[in-house]
XYZ file of C-alpha atoms in Angstrom:
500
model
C -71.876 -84.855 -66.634
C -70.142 -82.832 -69.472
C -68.714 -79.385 -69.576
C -68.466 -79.796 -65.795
C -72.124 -79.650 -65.797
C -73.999 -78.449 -62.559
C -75.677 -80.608 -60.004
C -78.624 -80.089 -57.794
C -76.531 -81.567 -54.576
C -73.701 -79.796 -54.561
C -72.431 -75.757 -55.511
C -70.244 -75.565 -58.459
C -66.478 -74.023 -58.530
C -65.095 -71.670 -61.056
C -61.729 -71.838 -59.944
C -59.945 -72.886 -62.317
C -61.358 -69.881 -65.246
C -58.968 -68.302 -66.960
C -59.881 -64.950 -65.834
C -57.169 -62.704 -67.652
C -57.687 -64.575 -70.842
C -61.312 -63.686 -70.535
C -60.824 -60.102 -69.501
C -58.593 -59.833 -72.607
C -61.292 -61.421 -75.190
C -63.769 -58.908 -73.566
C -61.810 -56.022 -74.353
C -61.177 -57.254 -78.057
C -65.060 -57.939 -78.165
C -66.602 -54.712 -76.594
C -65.800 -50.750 -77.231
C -64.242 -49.138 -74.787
C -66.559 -47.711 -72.564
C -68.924 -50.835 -72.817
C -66.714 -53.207 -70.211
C -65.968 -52.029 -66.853
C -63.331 -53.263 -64.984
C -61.580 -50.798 -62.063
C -63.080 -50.863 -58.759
C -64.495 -47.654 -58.770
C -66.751 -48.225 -62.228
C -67.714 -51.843 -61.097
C -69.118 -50.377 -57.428
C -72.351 -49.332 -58.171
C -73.548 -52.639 -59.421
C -72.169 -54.682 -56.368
C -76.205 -55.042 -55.734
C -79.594 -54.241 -56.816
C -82.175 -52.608 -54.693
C -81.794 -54.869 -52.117
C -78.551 -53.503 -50.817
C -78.048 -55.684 -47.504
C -76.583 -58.098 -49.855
C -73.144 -57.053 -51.871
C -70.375 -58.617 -54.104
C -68.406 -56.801 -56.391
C -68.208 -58.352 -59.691
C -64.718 -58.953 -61.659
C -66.305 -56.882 -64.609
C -69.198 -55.547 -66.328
C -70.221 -55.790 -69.719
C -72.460 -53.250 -71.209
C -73.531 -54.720 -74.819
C -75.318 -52.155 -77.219
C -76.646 -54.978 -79.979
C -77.391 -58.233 -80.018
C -74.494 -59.450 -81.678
C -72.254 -58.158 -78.978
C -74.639 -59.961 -76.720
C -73.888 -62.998 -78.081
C -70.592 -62.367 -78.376
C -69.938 -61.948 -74.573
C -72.000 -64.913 -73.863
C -69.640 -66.920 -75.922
C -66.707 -65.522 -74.293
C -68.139 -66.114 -71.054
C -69.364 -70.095 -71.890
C -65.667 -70.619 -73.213
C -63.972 -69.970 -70.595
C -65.964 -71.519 -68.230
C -66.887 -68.207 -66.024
C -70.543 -67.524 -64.947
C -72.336 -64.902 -66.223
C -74.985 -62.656 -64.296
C -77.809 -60.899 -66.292
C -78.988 -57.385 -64.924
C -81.295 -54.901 -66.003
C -82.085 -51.943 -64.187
C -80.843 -53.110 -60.836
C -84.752 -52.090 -59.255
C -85.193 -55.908 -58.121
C -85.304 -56.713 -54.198
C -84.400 -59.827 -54.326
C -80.548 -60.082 -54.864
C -81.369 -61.572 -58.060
C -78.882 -59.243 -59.951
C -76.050 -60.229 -57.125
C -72.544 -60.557 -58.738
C -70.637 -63.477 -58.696
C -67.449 -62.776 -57.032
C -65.754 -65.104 -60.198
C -67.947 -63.811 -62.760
C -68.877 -61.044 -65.314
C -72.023 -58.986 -65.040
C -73.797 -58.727 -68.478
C -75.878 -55.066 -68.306
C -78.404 -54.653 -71.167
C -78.891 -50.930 -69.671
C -77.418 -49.809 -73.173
C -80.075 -51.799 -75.145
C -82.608 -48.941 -74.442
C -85.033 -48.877 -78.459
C -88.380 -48.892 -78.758
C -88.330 -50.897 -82.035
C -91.994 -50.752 -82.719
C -94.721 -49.079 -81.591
C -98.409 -51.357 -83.732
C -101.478 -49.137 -82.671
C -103.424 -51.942 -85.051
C -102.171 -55.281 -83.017
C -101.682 -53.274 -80.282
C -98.141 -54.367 -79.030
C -94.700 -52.425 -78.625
C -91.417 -54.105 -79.645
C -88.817 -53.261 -77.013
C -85.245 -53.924 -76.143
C -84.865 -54.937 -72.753
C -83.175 -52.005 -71.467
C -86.396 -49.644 -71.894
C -88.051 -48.738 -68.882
C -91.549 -49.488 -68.230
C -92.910 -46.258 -67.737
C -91.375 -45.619 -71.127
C -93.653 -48.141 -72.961
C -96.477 -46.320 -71.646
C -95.346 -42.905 -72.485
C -94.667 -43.892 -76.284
C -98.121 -45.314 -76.479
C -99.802 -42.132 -74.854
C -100.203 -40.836 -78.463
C -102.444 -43.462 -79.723
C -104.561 -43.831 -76.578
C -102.703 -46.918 -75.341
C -100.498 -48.188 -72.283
C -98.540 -51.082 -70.885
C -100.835 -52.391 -67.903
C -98.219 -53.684 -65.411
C -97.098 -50.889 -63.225
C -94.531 -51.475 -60.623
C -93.616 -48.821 -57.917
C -90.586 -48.692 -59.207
C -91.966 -48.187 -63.081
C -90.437 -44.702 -63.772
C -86.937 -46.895 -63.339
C -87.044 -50.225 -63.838
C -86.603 -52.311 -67.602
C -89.064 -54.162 -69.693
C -86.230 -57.277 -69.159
C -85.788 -57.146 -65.658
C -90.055 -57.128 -64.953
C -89.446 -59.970 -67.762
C -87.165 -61.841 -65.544
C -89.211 -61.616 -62.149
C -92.431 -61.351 -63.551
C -93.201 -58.118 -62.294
C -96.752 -56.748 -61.207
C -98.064 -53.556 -59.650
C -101.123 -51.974 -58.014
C -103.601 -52.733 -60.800
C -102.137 -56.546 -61.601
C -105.512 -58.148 -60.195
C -107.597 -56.938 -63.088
C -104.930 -56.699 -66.001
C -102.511 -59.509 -64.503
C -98.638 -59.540 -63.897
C -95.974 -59.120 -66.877
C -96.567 -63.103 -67.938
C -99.976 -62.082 -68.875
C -99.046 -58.900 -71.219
C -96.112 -60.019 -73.174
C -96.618 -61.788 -76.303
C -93.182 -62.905 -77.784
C -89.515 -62.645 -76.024
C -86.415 -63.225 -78.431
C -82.999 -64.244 -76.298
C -79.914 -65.996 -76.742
C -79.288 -69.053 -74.793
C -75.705 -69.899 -73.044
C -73.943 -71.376 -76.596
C -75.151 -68.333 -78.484
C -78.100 -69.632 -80.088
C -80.774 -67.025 -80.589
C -84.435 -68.370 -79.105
C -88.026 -66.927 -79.838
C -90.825 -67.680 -77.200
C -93.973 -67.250 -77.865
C -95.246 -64.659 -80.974
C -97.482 -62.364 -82.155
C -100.302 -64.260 -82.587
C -102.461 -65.215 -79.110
C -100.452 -68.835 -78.961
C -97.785 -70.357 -80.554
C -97.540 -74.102 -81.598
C -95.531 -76.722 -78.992
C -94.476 -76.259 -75.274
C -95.342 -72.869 -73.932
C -91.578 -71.903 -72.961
C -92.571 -68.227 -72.791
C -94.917 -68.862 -69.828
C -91.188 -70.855 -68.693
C -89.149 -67.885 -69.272
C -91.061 -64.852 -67.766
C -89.707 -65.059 -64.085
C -87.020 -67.511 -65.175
C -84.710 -64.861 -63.311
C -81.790 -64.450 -65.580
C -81.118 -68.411 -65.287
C -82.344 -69.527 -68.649
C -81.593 -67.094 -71.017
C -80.795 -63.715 -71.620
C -83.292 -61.427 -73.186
C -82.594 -59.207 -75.630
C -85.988 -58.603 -77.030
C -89.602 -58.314 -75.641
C -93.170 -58.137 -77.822
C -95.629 -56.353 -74.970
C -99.368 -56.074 -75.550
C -100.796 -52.121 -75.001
C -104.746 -52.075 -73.955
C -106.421 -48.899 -74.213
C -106.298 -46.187 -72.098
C -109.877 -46.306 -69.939
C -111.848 -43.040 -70.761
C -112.656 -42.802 -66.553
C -111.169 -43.828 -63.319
C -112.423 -43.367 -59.968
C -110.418 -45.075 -56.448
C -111.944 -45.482 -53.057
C -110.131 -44.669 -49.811
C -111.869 -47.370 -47.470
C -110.531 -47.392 -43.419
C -111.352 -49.913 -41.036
C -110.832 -50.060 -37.441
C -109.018 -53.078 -37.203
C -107.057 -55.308 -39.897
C -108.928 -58.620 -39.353
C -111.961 -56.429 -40.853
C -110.281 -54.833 -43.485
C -108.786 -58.338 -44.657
C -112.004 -60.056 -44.210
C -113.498 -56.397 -46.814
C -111.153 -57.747 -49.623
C -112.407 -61.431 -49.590
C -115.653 -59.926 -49.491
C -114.906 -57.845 -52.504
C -113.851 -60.440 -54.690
C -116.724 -62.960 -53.346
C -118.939 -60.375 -54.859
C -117.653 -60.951 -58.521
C -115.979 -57.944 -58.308
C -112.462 -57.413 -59.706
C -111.405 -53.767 -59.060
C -108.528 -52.690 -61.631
C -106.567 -52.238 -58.138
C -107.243 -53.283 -54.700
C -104.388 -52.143 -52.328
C -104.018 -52.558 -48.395
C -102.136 -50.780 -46.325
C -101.768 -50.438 -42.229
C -102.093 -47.945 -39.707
C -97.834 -47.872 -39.553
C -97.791 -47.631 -43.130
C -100.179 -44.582 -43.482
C -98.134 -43.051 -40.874
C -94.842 -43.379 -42.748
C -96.513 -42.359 -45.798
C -99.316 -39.465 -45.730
C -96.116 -37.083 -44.582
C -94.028 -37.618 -47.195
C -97.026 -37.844 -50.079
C -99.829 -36.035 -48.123
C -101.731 -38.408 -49.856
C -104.941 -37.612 -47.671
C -104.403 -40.714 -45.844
C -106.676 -41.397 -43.073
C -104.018 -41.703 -40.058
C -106.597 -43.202 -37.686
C -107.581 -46.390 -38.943
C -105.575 -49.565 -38.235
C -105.887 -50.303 -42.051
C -106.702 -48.533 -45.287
C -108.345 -50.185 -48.685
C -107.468 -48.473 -51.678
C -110.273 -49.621 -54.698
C -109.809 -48.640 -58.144
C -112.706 -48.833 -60.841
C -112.055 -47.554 -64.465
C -113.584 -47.918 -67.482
C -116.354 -45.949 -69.592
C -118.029 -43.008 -66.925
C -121.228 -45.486 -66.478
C -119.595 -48.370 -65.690
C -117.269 -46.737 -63.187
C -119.841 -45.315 -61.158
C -121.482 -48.797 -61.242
C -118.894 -50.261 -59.965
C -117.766 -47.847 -57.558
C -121.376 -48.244 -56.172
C -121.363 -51.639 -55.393
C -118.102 -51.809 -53.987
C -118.861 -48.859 -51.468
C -121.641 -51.014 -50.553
C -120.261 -54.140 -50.086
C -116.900 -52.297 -48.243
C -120.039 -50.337 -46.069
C -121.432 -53.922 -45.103
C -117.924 -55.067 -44.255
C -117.450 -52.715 -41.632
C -115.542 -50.044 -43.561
C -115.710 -47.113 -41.304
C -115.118 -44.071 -43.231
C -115.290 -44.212 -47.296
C -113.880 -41.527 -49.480
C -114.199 -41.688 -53.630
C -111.725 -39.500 -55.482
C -113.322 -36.392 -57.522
C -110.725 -35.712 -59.837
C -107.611 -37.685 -61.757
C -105.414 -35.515 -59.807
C -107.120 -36.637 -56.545
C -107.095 -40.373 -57.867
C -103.175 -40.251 -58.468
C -102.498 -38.796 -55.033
C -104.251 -41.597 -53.801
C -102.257 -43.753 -55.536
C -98.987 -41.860 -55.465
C -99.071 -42.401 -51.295
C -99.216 -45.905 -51.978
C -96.193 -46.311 -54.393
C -94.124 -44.379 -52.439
C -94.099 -46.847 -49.575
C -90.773 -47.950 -50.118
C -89.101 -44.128 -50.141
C -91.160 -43.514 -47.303
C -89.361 -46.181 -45.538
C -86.495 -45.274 -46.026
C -87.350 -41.155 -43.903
C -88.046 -43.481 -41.279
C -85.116 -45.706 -40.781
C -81.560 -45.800 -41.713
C -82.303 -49.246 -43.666
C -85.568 -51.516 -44.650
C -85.907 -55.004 -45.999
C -89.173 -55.545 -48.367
C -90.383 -58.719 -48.092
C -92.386 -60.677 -50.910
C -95.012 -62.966 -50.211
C -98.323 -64.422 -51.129
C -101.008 -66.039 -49.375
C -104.804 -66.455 -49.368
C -106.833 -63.633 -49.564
C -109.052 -64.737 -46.337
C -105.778 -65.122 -44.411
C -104.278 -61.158 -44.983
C -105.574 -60.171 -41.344
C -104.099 -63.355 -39.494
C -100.562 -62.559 -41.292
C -100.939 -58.975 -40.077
C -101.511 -60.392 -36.425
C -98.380 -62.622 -36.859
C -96.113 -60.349 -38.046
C -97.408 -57.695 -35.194
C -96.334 -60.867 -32.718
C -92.994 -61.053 -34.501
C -92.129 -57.225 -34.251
C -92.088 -57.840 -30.979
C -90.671 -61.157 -30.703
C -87.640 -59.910 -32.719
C -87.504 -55.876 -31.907
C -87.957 -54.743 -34.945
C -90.887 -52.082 -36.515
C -92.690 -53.211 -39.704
C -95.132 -51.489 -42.291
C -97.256 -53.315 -44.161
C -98.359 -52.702 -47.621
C -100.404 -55.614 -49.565
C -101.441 -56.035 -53.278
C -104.550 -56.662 -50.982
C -106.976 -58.408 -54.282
C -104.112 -61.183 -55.133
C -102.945 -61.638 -51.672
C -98.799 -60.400 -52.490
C -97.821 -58.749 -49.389
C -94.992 -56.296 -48.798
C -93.893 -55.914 -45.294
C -91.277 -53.265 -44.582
C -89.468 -54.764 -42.142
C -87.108 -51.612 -40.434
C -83.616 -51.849 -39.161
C -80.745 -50.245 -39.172
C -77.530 -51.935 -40.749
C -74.822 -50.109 -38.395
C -76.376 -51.807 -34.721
C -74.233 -55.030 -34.497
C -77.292 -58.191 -34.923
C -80.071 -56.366 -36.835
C -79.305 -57.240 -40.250
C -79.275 -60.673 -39.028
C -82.735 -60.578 -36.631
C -84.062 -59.201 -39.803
C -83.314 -61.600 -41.995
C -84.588 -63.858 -39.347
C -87.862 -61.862 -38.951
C -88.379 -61.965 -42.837
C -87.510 -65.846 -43.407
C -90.717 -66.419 -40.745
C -93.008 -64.350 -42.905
C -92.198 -66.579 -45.594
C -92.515 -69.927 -43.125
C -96.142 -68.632 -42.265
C -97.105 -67.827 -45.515
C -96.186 -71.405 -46.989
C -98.203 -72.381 -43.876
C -101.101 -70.134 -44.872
C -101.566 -71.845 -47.810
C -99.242 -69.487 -50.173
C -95.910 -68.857 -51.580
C -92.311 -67.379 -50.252
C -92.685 -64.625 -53.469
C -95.128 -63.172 -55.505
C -93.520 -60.816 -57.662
C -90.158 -60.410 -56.628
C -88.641 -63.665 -57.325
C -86.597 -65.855 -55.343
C -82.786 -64.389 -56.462
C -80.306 -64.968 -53.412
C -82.350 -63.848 -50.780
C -85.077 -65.674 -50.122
C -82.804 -69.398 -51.744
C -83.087 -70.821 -48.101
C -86.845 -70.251 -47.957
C -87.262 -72.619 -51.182
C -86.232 -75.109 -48.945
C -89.581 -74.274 -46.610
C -91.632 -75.099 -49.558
C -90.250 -77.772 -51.972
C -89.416 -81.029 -51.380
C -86.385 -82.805 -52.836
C -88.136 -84.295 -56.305
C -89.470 -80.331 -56.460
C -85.858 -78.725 -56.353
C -84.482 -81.633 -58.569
C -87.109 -80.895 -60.986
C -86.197 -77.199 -61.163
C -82.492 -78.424 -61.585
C -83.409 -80.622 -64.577
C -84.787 -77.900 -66.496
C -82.162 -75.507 -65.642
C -79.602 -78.055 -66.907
C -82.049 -78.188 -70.390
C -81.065 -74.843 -70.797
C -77.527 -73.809 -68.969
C -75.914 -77.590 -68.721
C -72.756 -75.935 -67.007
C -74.607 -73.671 -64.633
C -73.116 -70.420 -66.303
C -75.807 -68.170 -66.280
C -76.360 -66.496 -62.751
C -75.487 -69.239 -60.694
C -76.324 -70.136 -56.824
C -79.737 -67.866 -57.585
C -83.200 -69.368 -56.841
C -82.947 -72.833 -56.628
C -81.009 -73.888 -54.046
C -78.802 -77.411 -53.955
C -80.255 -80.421 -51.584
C -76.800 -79.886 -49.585
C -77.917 -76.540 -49.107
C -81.934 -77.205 -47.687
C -79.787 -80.139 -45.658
C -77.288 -78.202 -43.739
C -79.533 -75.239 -43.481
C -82.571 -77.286 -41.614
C -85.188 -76.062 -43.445
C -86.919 -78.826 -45.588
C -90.032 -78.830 -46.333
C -91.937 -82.631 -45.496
C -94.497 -84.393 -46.883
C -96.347 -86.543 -44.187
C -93.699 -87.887 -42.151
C -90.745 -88.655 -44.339
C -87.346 -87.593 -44.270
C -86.176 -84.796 -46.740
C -83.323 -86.363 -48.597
C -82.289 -89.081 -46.726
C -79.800 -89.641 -49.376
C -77.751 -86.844 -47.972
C -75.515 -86.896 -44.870
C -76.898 -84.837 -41.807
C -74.637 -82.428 -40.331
């Protein structure tokens, strides 16, 4: 290895970085109020939204071009420190979790909408713009940006870049990989990359497709080429409630069996409606044991098509009340209940932990019996909100972090969802990502040659392991001491590695 490059079997050590050398180049490199260093202006980016995890960084750097991008990276690279890329600080998934040795690079300050084609139909954004601000520049010339996160009036265009964010109407106009055309960064030696282009592919390997959801460990983005589609002339959503969440899972299959992709299809449960309708007063029916919310838009006709045949299918599936919205106002109250899931949470309890996984759409009812089981099994209340048509669930799990063992039966709780849904057939994230949190839970579902793969292209981009280390993929040492390998047949995970 050169450079002290990183392995996949063992964590790395920054111990010996000149850290006041660094700190000095930094200064000489940055204005004033563009690197942070005293306790009090680091705190607030010890973590992202998920805020059970915390480490305060040694400093932040807030770049304002791209050049000063490059020139912290350098800084960073030659003295050997790791670097950890943050946008917003929305993600739930520890992803933006300091290193207690490193520098945090913020592109907060990179905030320009560079380009705004109403022709092509793409915006030309710096990575600190926030998604709801793509769509709100666009409003003009009848266009949007289709992904649409809860957290969309706050998060950046470079952090949904990073986790490959979705939202409530991802099933019909697909998750950030699907609406971003080109993404310029600058790799760990300075070097400035473009991925993809304007054009609907680009000639050799398709590295953008590698870098959206990448998580800050490949590169750092300081550009991003987003399509707009236009803004549908109608929209209509239907309020579906079942009696019992085995029927209301079995409605979505049913649904999509019926070549019918809604532009949203949204699930939530009976404790989830009850958290919610006070806070939103939503409408929310607060008797059923699940709700389906089903979006249709488009021109008037084919909205009321559509709307037709999915009351009727939902009506054959056992749906036991139906309501269609009447007005936009009505649809975004219907809408606004569900987005507001996570602040509802948080009336309820003193703390929550979202959970991100994915599994088959025929299976959402059987997870919702599990993780009913496990509420008990671990004492713990749970709400349960699903990106229903893709199968990306969102369970709330509810705790509070003062009561001495909660954190940790919640953690505990959460890393079971994820064993069940690899067992179901799915994934441990959908949209989320991976980031420190769920690291252990790789282990559940990737064998050794799996995590050694990941490793090999990690080292194709960051050969010292600089850019935010001990994220995502986890080292074999670390699925070996923690027990949780995932096996093929009957072999033995790594039986290269001592057992503890």
């Amino acid at each position: 290895m050169t450079r002290r490059e990183h392995s996949a079997d063992s964590a790395q050590d920054f111990a010996d970085t000149n850290y006041p050398a660094l700190l000095a180049e930094l200064a000489r490199l940055l204005p004033a109020d563009s690197l942070l260093q005293v306790n009090e202006d680091v705190k607030p980016y010890e973590c992202d939204g998920l805020s059970a995890y915390r480490q305060m960084p040694m400093a932040v750097a807030l770049p304002q071009t791209e050049a000063q991008v490059i020139a912290v990276i350098k800084a960073c690279r030659a003295a050997g420190a790791p670097l950890v890329p943050r946008g917003a600080g929305t993600g739930l998934s520890a992803g933006a979790l300091p290193h207690p040795q490193g520098v945090v690079l913020s592109l907060a300050k990179m905030k320009k909408i560079l380009h705004v084609d109403p022709v092509a139909r793409v915006a030309v954004v710096q990575p600190g713009v926030r998604n709801l601000a793509i769509s709100e520049a666009a409003a003009p010339l009848g266009l949007y940006y289709a992904p649409d996160p809860s957290s969309q009036i706050a998060c950046s265009i470079g952090g949904n870049v990073a986790e490959n964010s979705g939202g409530v109407h991802c099933l019909k106009y697909g998750l950030t990989l699907h609406n971003v055309l080109r993404v310029r960064a600058v790799l760990i030696t300075g070097e400035i990359v473009e991925f993809g282009n304007h054009a609907l592919d680009a000639p050799g390997y398709d590295l953008l497709a590698l870098t959206i959801g990448s998580e800050g460990l490949l590169a750092v983005v300081t550009e991003v080429t987003v399509k707009l589609v236009p803004k549908p002339d109608h929209a209509q959503v239907i309020i579906a409630s079942f009696g019992d969440v085995m029927t209301a899972g079995d409605a979505v299959a049913a649904v999509i069996a019926a070549g019918i992709i809604p532009a949203g299809l949204e699930m939530m449960d009976k404790p989830a409606t009850a958290a919610v309708e006070p806070y939103v007063k939503a409408g929310y029916d607060l008797t059923a044991a699940a709700i389906l919310l089903c979006e249709s838009d488009g021109t008037a006709e084919e909205v009321a098509e559509e709307i037709g045949r999915m009351q009727a299918v939902l009506e054959a599936s056992g749906a036991t009340k139906i309501r269609v919205s009447q007005s936009e106002a009505e649809r975004l109250l219907f809408w606004a209940g569900r987005k507001a899931a996570f602040p509802a949470a948080g009336r309820i309890s003193p703390d929550y932990y979202c959970m991100d996984g994915t599994i088959p759409r025929k299976r959402l009812g059987e997870m919702l019996m599990a993780i009913y089981g496990m509420e008990k099994k671990y004492g713990l209340r749970c709400i349960n909100v699903f990106h229903a048509g893709d199968g990306n669930m969102h369970p709330l799990i509810l705790y509070d972090a003062n009561v001495p063992g909660e954190l940790e039966r919640t953690e505990a709780f959460g890393a079971e969802i994820l064993r069940l849904s690899v067992q179901l057939g799915g994934t441990i994230t959908g949209e989320h990502g991976v980031g420190y949190e769920k690291i252990n839970s790789m282990c559940d579902q990737f064998c050794a040659d799996e995590i050694r793969a990941f490793h090999a292209v990690k080292r194709a981009f960051d050969p010292e392991g600089l850019l935010n280390p001990e994220k995502a993929i986890p080292t074999l040492y670390r699925c070996a001491e923690s027990g949780r390998m995932h096996v093929h047949g009957n072999d033995i995970p790594f039986p290269e590695l001592e057992r503890l």
